[in-house]
Amino acid sequence: LQTELKKNEETRHSLMKELETTQSETKTLKMEIHKKEKEITQERETTTSVQQKHKQIQEQIQKANDEIKVKAMLIDELNTKLIEIEQSKNEEIENMRKMISDNRMEIDSVNVEKEETILKTQELSEQLKNYEIEKSTLQSQLTELQTELKKNEETRHSLMKELETTQSETKTLKMEIESQQIQMTLIH
């Protein structure tokens, strides 16, 4: 029994070791599975992202194609308008040529008027020049008069001061004379 018990113990011990090894392997496998799942998820996300980008690029291409179509239509319209404008301009140019031809005689007559106007302008310029000279002369005379007026004002001011001084002196003299007269009267 003891021998059997010992064998059982050894078997149990061996089984425990196997169990530990199995658990360790299981844990490793679980971790690998988890890692693989993560990788698969990332790959799926990458695939989804690539698909989305692909879709966006296709949409952008479609949008660009639509814009090209619209622009092509606009170019056609502009070309049509350009042709119309060119025709219209050609007609206008022809009309202008006719008008220029018709106006040549009028221009000749205007040139004669222009010459007369130039002569009148020259006369007026001469008059204006004379007026300017006269104005300058009057200006200098005015300046001289102002200077003289200022001097006169200063002289008047100086004379007024002198007059005040004289009046004051006269008053003092009068008072002295009166005082002397009173004294003379008292002595008599």
PDB file of C-alpha atoms in Angstrom:
ATOM      1  CA  LEU A   1       0.000   0.000   0.000  1.00  0.00           C
ATOM      2  CA  GLN A   2       2.786   2.383   0.914  1.00  0.00           C
ATOM      3  CA  THR A   3       4.550   1.584  -2.340  1.00  0.00           C
ATOM      4  CA  GLU A   4       1.280   2.179  -4.209  1.00  0.00           C
ATOM      5  CA  LEU A   5       0.680   5.356  -2.215  1.00  0.00           C
ATOM      6  CA  LYS A   6       4.207   6.537  -3.062  1.00  0.00           C
ATOM      7  CA  LYS A   7       3.575   5.763  -6.744  1.00  0.00           C
ATOM      8  CA  ASN A   8       0.282   7.620  -6.557  1.00  0.00           C
ATOM      9  CA  GLU A   9       2.044  10.593  -4.944  1.00  0.00           C
ATOM     10  CA  GLU A  10       4.698  10.528  -7.680  1.00  0.00           C
ATOM     11  CA  THR A  11       1.961  10.254 -10.305  1.00  0.00           C
ATOM     12  CA  ARG A  12       0.071  13.131  -8.675  1.00  0.00           C
ATOM     13  CA  HIS A  13       3.288  15.175  -8.545  1.00  0.00           C
ATOM     14  CA  SER A  14       3.992  14.364 -12.208  1.00  0.00           C
ATOM     15  CA  LEU A  15       0.425  15.263 -13.148  1.00  0.00           C
ATOM     16  CA  MET A  16       0.691  18.553 -11.210  1.00  0.00           C
ATOM     17  CA  LYS A  17       3.853  19.400 -13.169  1.00  0.00           C
ATOM     18  CA  GLU A  18       2.107  18.513 -16.418  1.00  0.00           C
ATOM     19  CA  LEU A  19      -0.847  20.641 -15.349  1.00  0.00           C
ATOM     20  CA  GLU A  20       1.465  23.609 -14.625  1.00  0.00           C
ATOM     21  CA  THR A  21       3.195  23.132 -17.991  1.00  0.00           C
ATOM     22  CA  THR A  22      -0.187  22.875 -19.706  1.00  0.00           C
ATOM     23  CA  GLN A  23      -1.449  26.019 -17.884  1.00  0.00           C
ATOM     24  CA  SER A  24       1.719  27.895 -18.855  1.00  0.00           C
ATOM     25  CA  GLU A  25       1.340  26.791 -22.481  1.00  0.00           C
ATOM     26  CA  THR A  26      -2.346  27.690 -22.376  1.00  0.00           C
ATOM     27  CA  LYS A  27      -1.457  31.159 -21.032  1.00  0.00           C
ATOM     28  CA  THR A  28       1.167  31.614 -23.776  1.00  0.00           C
ATOM     29  CA  LEU A  29      -1.317  30.433 -26.392  1.00  0.00           C
ATOM     30  CA  LYS A  30      -3.982  32.814 -25.035  1.00  0.00           C
ATOM     31  CA  MET A  31      -1.502  35.689 -25.230  1.00  0.00           C
ATOM     32  CA  GLU A  32      -0.579  34.741 -28.795  1.00  0.00           C
ATOM     33  CA  ILE A  33      -4.273  34.446 -29.707  1.00  0.00           C
ATOM     34  CA  HIS A  34      -4.896  37.890 -28.160  1.00  0.00           C
ATOM     35  CA  LYS A  35      -1.898  39.303 -30.080  1.00  0.00           C
ATOM     36  CA  LYS A  36      -3.158  37.740 -33.326  1.00  0.00           C
ATOM     37  CA  GLU A  37      -6.674  39.107 -32.673  1.00  0.00           C
ATOM     38  CA  LYS A  38      -5.178  42.568 -32.162  1.00  0.00           C
ATOM     39  CA  GLU A  39      -3.189  42.255 -35.388  1.00  0.00           C
ATOM     40  CA  ILE A  40      -6.323  41.103 -37.247  1.00  0.00           C
ATOM     41  CA  THR A  41      -8.294  44.053 -35.804  1.00  0.00           C
ATOM     42  CA  GLN A  42      -5.524  46.457 -36.845  1.00  0.00           C
ATOM     43  CA  GLU A  43      -5.409  44.909 -40.302  1.00  0.00           C
ATOM     44  CA  ARG A  44      -9.188  45.251 -40.567  1.00  0.00           C
ATOM     45  CA  GLU A  45      -8.993  48.879 -39.426  1.00  0.00           C
ATOM     46  CA  THR A  46      -6.170  49.526 -41.924  1.00  0.00           C
ATOM     47  CA  THR A  47      -8.203  47.843 -44.660  1.00  0.00           C
ATOM     48  CA  THR A  48     -11.267  49.923 -43.706  1.00  0.00           C
ATOM     49  CA  SER A  49      -9.136  53.099 -43.682  1.00  0.00           C
ATOM     50  CA  VAL A  50      -7.647  52.224 -47.086  1.00  0.00           C
ATOM     51  CA  GLN A  51     -11.138  51.514 -48.413  1.00  0.00           C
ATOM     52  CA  GLN A  52     -12.383  54.843 -47.045  1.00  0.00           C
ATOM     53  CA  LYS A  53      -9.423  56.669 -48.607  1.00  0.00           C
ATOM     54  CA  HIS A  54     -10.047  54.845 -51.863  1.00  0.00           C
ATOM     55  CA  LYS A  55     -13.700  55.884 -51.694  1.00  0.00           C
ATOM     56  CA  GLN A  56     -12.723  59.502 -50.920  1.00  0.00           C
ATOM     57  CA  ILE A  57     -10.261  59.533 -53.848  1.00  0.00           C
ATOM     58  CA  GLN A  58     -12.964  58.126 -56.157  1.00  0.00           C
ATOM     59  CA  GLU A  59     -15.384  60.820 -54.905  1.00  0.00           C
ATOM     60  CA  GLN A  60     -12.730  63.512 -55.480  1.00  0.00           C
ATOM     61  CA  ILE A  61     -12.084  62.160 -58.994  1.00  0.00           C
ATOM     62  CA  GLN A  62     -15.824  62.198 -59.677  1.00  0.00           C
ATOM     63  CA  LYS A  63     -16.065  65.755 -58.332  1.00  0.00           C
ATOM     64  CA  ALA A  64     -13.104  66.840 -60.479  1.00  0.00           C
ATOM     65  CA  ASN A  65     -14.728  65.208 -63.542  1.00  0.00           C
ATOM     66  CA  ASP A  66     -17.981  67.052 -62.808  1.00  0.00           C
ATOM     67  CA  GLU A  67     -16.086  70.334 -62.444  1.00  0.00           C
ATOM     68  CA  ILE A  68     -14.249  69.669 -65.724  1.00  0.00           C
ATOM     69  CA  LYS A  69     -17.608  69.107 -67.459  1.00  0.00           C
ATOM     70  CA  VAL A  70     -19.003  72.361 -65.985  1.00  0.00           C
ATOM     71  CA  LYS A  71     -15.841  74.266 -66.983  1.00  0.00           C
ATOM     72  CA  ALA A  72     -15.961  72.776 -70.493  1.00  0.00           C
ATOM     73  CA  MET A  73     -19.558  74.026 -70.819  1.00  0.00           C
ATOM     74  CA  LEU A  74     -18.500  77.465 -69.531  1.00  0.00           C
ATOM     75  CA  ILE A  75     -15.614  77.548 -72.053  1.00  0.00           C
ATOM     76  CA  ASP A  76     -18.079  76.739 -74.863  1.00  0.00           C
ATOM     77  CA  GLU A  77     -20.387  79.528 -73.682  1.00  0.00           C
ATOM     78  CA  LEU A  78     -17.451  81.966 -73.418  1.00  0.00           C
ATOM     79  CA  ASN A  79     -16.246  81.033 -76.911  1.00  0.00           C
ATOM     80  CA  THR A  80     -19.730  81.688 -78.297  1.00  0.00           C
ATOM     81  CA  LYS A  81     -19.858  85.048 -76.475  1.00  0.00           C
ATOM     82  CA  LEU A  82     -16.353  85.872 -77.712  1.00  0.00           C
ATOM     83  CA  ILE A  83     -17.396  85.242 -81.313  1.00  0.00           C
ATOM     84  CA  GLU A  84     -20.466  87.469 -80.803  1.00  0.00           C
ATOM     85  CA  ILE A  85     -18.329  90.209 -79.191  1.00  0.00           C
ATOM     86  CA  GLU A  86     -15.780  89.987 -82.024  1.00  0.00           C
ATOM     87  CA  GLN A  87     -18.521  90.401 -84.627  1.00  0.00           C
ATOM     88  CA  SER A  88     -20.013  93.309 -82.683  1.00  0.00           C
ATOM     89  CA  LYS A  89     -16.559  94.935 -82.292  1.00  0.00           C
ATOM     90  CA  ASN A  90     -15.859  94.544 -86.019  1.00  0.00           C
ATOM     91  CA  GLU A  91     -19.130  96.356 -86.761  1.00  0.00           C
ATOM     92  CA  GLU A  92     -18.215  99.065 -84.224  1.00  0.00           C
ATOM     93  CA  ILE A  93     -14.753  99.449 -85.809  1.00  0.00           C
ATOM     94  CA  GLU A  94     -16.349  99.856 -89.246  1.00  0.00           C
ATOM     95  CA  ASN A  95     -18.731 102.478 -87.868  1.00  0.00           C
ATOM     96  CA  MET A  96     -15.807 104.235 -86.168  1.00  0.00           C
ATOM     97  CA  ARG A  97     -13.903 104.351 -89.477  1.00  0.00           C
ATOM     98  CA  LYS A  98     -16.925 105.943 -91.132  1.00  0.00           C
ATOM     99  CA  MET A  99     -17.242 108.445 -88.274  1.00  0.00           C
ATOM    100  CA  ILE A 100     -13.496 109.274 -88.466  1.00  0.00           C
ATOM    101  CA  SER A 101     -13.842 109.850 -92.185  1.00  0.00           C
ATOM    102  CA  ASP A 102     -16.910 112.061 -91.618  1.00  0.00           C
ATOM    103  CA  ASN A 103     -15.216 113.969 -88.783  1.00  0.00           C
ATOM    104  CA  ARG A 104     -11.974 114.809 -90.607  1.00  0.00           C
ATOM    105  CA  MET A 105     -13.431 118.007 -92.101  1.00  0.00           C
ATOM    106  CA  GLU A 106     -14.893 118.931 -88.717  1.00  0.00           C
ATOM    107  CA  ILE A 107     -11.453 118.371 -87.131  1.00  0.00           C
ATOM    108  CA  ASP A 108      -9.893 120.770 -89.684  1.00  0.00           C
ATOM    109  CA  SER A 109     -12.418 123.444 -88.743  1.00  0.00           C
ATOM    110  CA  VAL A 110     -11.784 122.746 -85.036  1.00  0.00           C
ATOM    111  CA  ASN A 111      -8.030 123.128 -85.660  1.00  0.00           C
ATOM    112  CA  VAL A 112      -8.647 126.634 -87.030  1.00  0.00           C
ATOM    113  CA  GLU A 113     -10.693 127.445 -83.929  1.00  0.00           C
ATOM    114  CA  LYS A 114      -7.936 125.925 -81.800  1.00  0.00           C
ATOM    115  CA  GLU A 115      -5.319 128.216 -83.365  1.00  0.00           C
ATOM    116  CA  GLU A 116      -7.540 131.255 -82.693  1.00  0.00           C
ATOM    117  CA  THR A 117      -8.042 130.072 -79.108  1.00  0.00           C
ATOM    118  CA  ILE A 118      -4.256 129.642 -78.683  1.00  0.00           C
ATOM    119  CA  LEU A 119      -3.723 133.256 -79.835  1.00  0.00           C
ATOM    120  CA  LYS A 120      -6.394 134.488 -77.411  1.00  0.00           C
ATOM    121  CA  THR A 121      -4.830 132.405 -74.641  1.00  0.00           C
ATOM    122  CA  GLN A 122      -1.420 133.963 -75.373  1.00  0.00           C
ATOM    123  CA  GLU A 123      -2.952 137.446 -75.160  1.00  0.00           C
ATOM    124  CA  LEU A 124      -4.636 136.590 -71.889  1.00  0.00           C
ATOM    125  CA  SER A 125      -1.348 135.124 -70.577  1.00  0.00           C
ATOM    126  CA  GLU A 126       0.394 138.422 -71.376  1.00  0.00           C
ATOM    127  CA  GLN A 127      -2.353 140.346 -69.570  1.00  0.00           C
ATOM    128  CA  LEU A 128      -2.115 137.982 -66.630  1.00  0.00           C
ATOM    129  CA  LYS A 129       1.668 138.434 -66.517  1.00  0.00           C
ATOM    130  CA  ASN A 130       1.185 142.240 -66.447  1.00  0.00           C
ATOM    131  CA  TYR A 131      -1.393 141.869 -63.679  1.00  0.00           C
ATOM    132  CA  GLU A 132       1.058 139.711 -61.723  1.00  0.00           C
ATOM    133  CA  ILE A 133       3.802 142.371 -62.080  1.00  0.00           C
ATOM    134  CA  GLU A 134       1.331 145.072 -60.991  1.00  0.00           C
ATOM    135  CA  LYS A 135       0.187 142.902 -58.074  1.00  0.00           C
ATOM    136  CA  SER A 136       3.812 142.345 -57.005  1.00  0.00           C
ATOM    137  CA  THR A 137       4.478 146.106 -57.133  1.00  0.00           C
ATOM    138  CA  LEU A 138       1.362 146.833 -55.088  1.00  0.00           C
ATOM    139  CA  GLN A 139       2.348 144.113 -52.637  1.00  0.00           C
ATOM    140  CA  SER A 140       5.769 145.674 -52.079  1.00  0.00           C
ATOM    141  CA  GLN A 141       4.145 149.132 -51.698  1.00  0.00           C
ATOM    142  CA  LEU A 142       1.727 147.665 -49.167  1.00  0.00           C
ATOM    143  CA  THR A 143       4.637 146.128 -47.238  1.00  0.00           C
ATOM    144  CA  GLU A 144       6.433 149.538 -47.214  1.00  0.00           C
ATOM    145  CA  LEU A 145       3.255 151.259 -46.010  1.00  0.00           C
ATOM    146  CA  GLN A 146       2.788 148.671 -43.267  1.00  0.00           C
ATOM    147  CA  THR A 147       6.393 149.188 -42.138  1.00  0.00           C
ATOM    148  CA  GLU A 148       5.864 152.980 -42.155  1.00  0.00           C
ATOM    149  CA  LEU A 149       2.582 152.568 -40.269  1.00  0.00           C
ATOM    150  CA  LYS A 150       4.359 150.477 -37.646  1.00  0.00           C
ATOM    151  CA  LYS A 151       7.068 153.121 -37.276  1.00  0.00           C
ATOM    152  CA  ASN A 152       4.376 155.848 -36.963  1.00  0.00           C
ATOM    153  CA  GLU A 153       2.629 153.768 -34.313  1.00  0.00           C
ATOM    154  CA  GLU A 154       5.888 153.430 -32.374  1.00  0.00           C
ATOM    155  CA  THR A 155       6.531 157.204 -32.698  1.00  0.00           C
ATOM    156  CA  ARG A 156       2.962 157.957 -31.540  1.00  0.00           C
ATOM    157  CA  HIS A 157       3.431 155.624 -28.579  1.00  0.00           C
ATOM    158  CA  SER A 158       6.727 157.330 -27.701  1.00  0.00           C
ATOM    159  CA  LEU A 159       5.124 160.816 -28.023  1.00  0.00           C
ATOM    160  CA  MET A 160       2.217 159.718 -25.822  1.00  0.00           C
ATOM    161  CA  LYS A 161       4.696 158.665 -23.149  1.00  0.00           C
ATOM    162  CA  GLU A 162       6.508 161.996 -23.480  1.00  0.00           C
ATOM    163  CA  LEU A 163       3.173 163.850 -23.243  1.00  0.00           C
ATOM    164  CA  GLU A 164       2.272 161.933 -20.080  1.00  0.00           C
ATOM    165  CA  THR A 165       5.668 162.802 -18.568  1.00  0.00           C
ATOM    166  CA  THR A 166       5.234 166.494 -19.572  1.00  0.00           C
ATOM    167  CA  GLN A 167       1.704 166.607 -18.152  1.00  0.00           C
ATOM    168  CA  SER A 168       2.951 165.109 -14.913  1.00  0.00           C
ATOM    169  CA  GLU A 169       5.823 167.643 -14.752  1.00  0.00           C
ATOM    170  CA  THR A 170       3.369 170.488 -15.575  1.00  0.00           C
ATOM    171  CA  LYS A 171       1.062 169.381 -12.785  1.00  0.00           C
ATOM    172  CA  THR A 172       3.952 169.271 -10.332  1.00  0.00           C
ATOM    173  CA  LEU A 173       5.072 172.770 -11.413  1.00  0.00           C
ATOM    174  CA  LYS A 174       1.504 174.120 -11.043  1.00  0.00           C
ATOM    175  CA  MET A 175       1.308 172.720  -7.548  1.00  0.00           C
ATOM    176  CA  GLU A 176       4.674 174.283  -6.686  1.00  0.00           C
ATOM    177  CA  ILE A 177       3.562 177.683  -8.108  1.00  0.00           C
ATOM    178  CA  GLU A 178       0.286 177.528  -6.153  1.00  0.00           C
ATOM    179  CA  SER A 179       2.199 176.687  -3.009  1.00  0.00           C
ATOM    180  CA  GLN A 180       4.552 179.636  -3.589  1.00  0.00           C
ATOM    181  CA  GLN A 181       1.593 181.985  -4.231  1.00  0.00           C
ATOM    182  CA  ILE A 182      -0.012 180.889  -0.966  1.00  0.00           C
ATOM    183  CA  GLN A 183       3.247 181.533   0.853  1.00  0.00           C
ATOM    184  CA  MET A 184       3.587 184.970  -0.788  1.00  0.00           C
ATOM    185  CA  THR A 185       0.039 185.841   0.205  1.00  0.00           C
ATOM    186  CA  LEU A 186       0.709 184.789   3.756  1.00  0.00           C
ATOM    187  CA  ILE A 187       3.906 186.868   3.901  1.00  0.00           C
ATOM    188  CA  HIS A 188       2.016 189.978   2.622  1.00  0.00           C
TER     189      HIS A 188
END
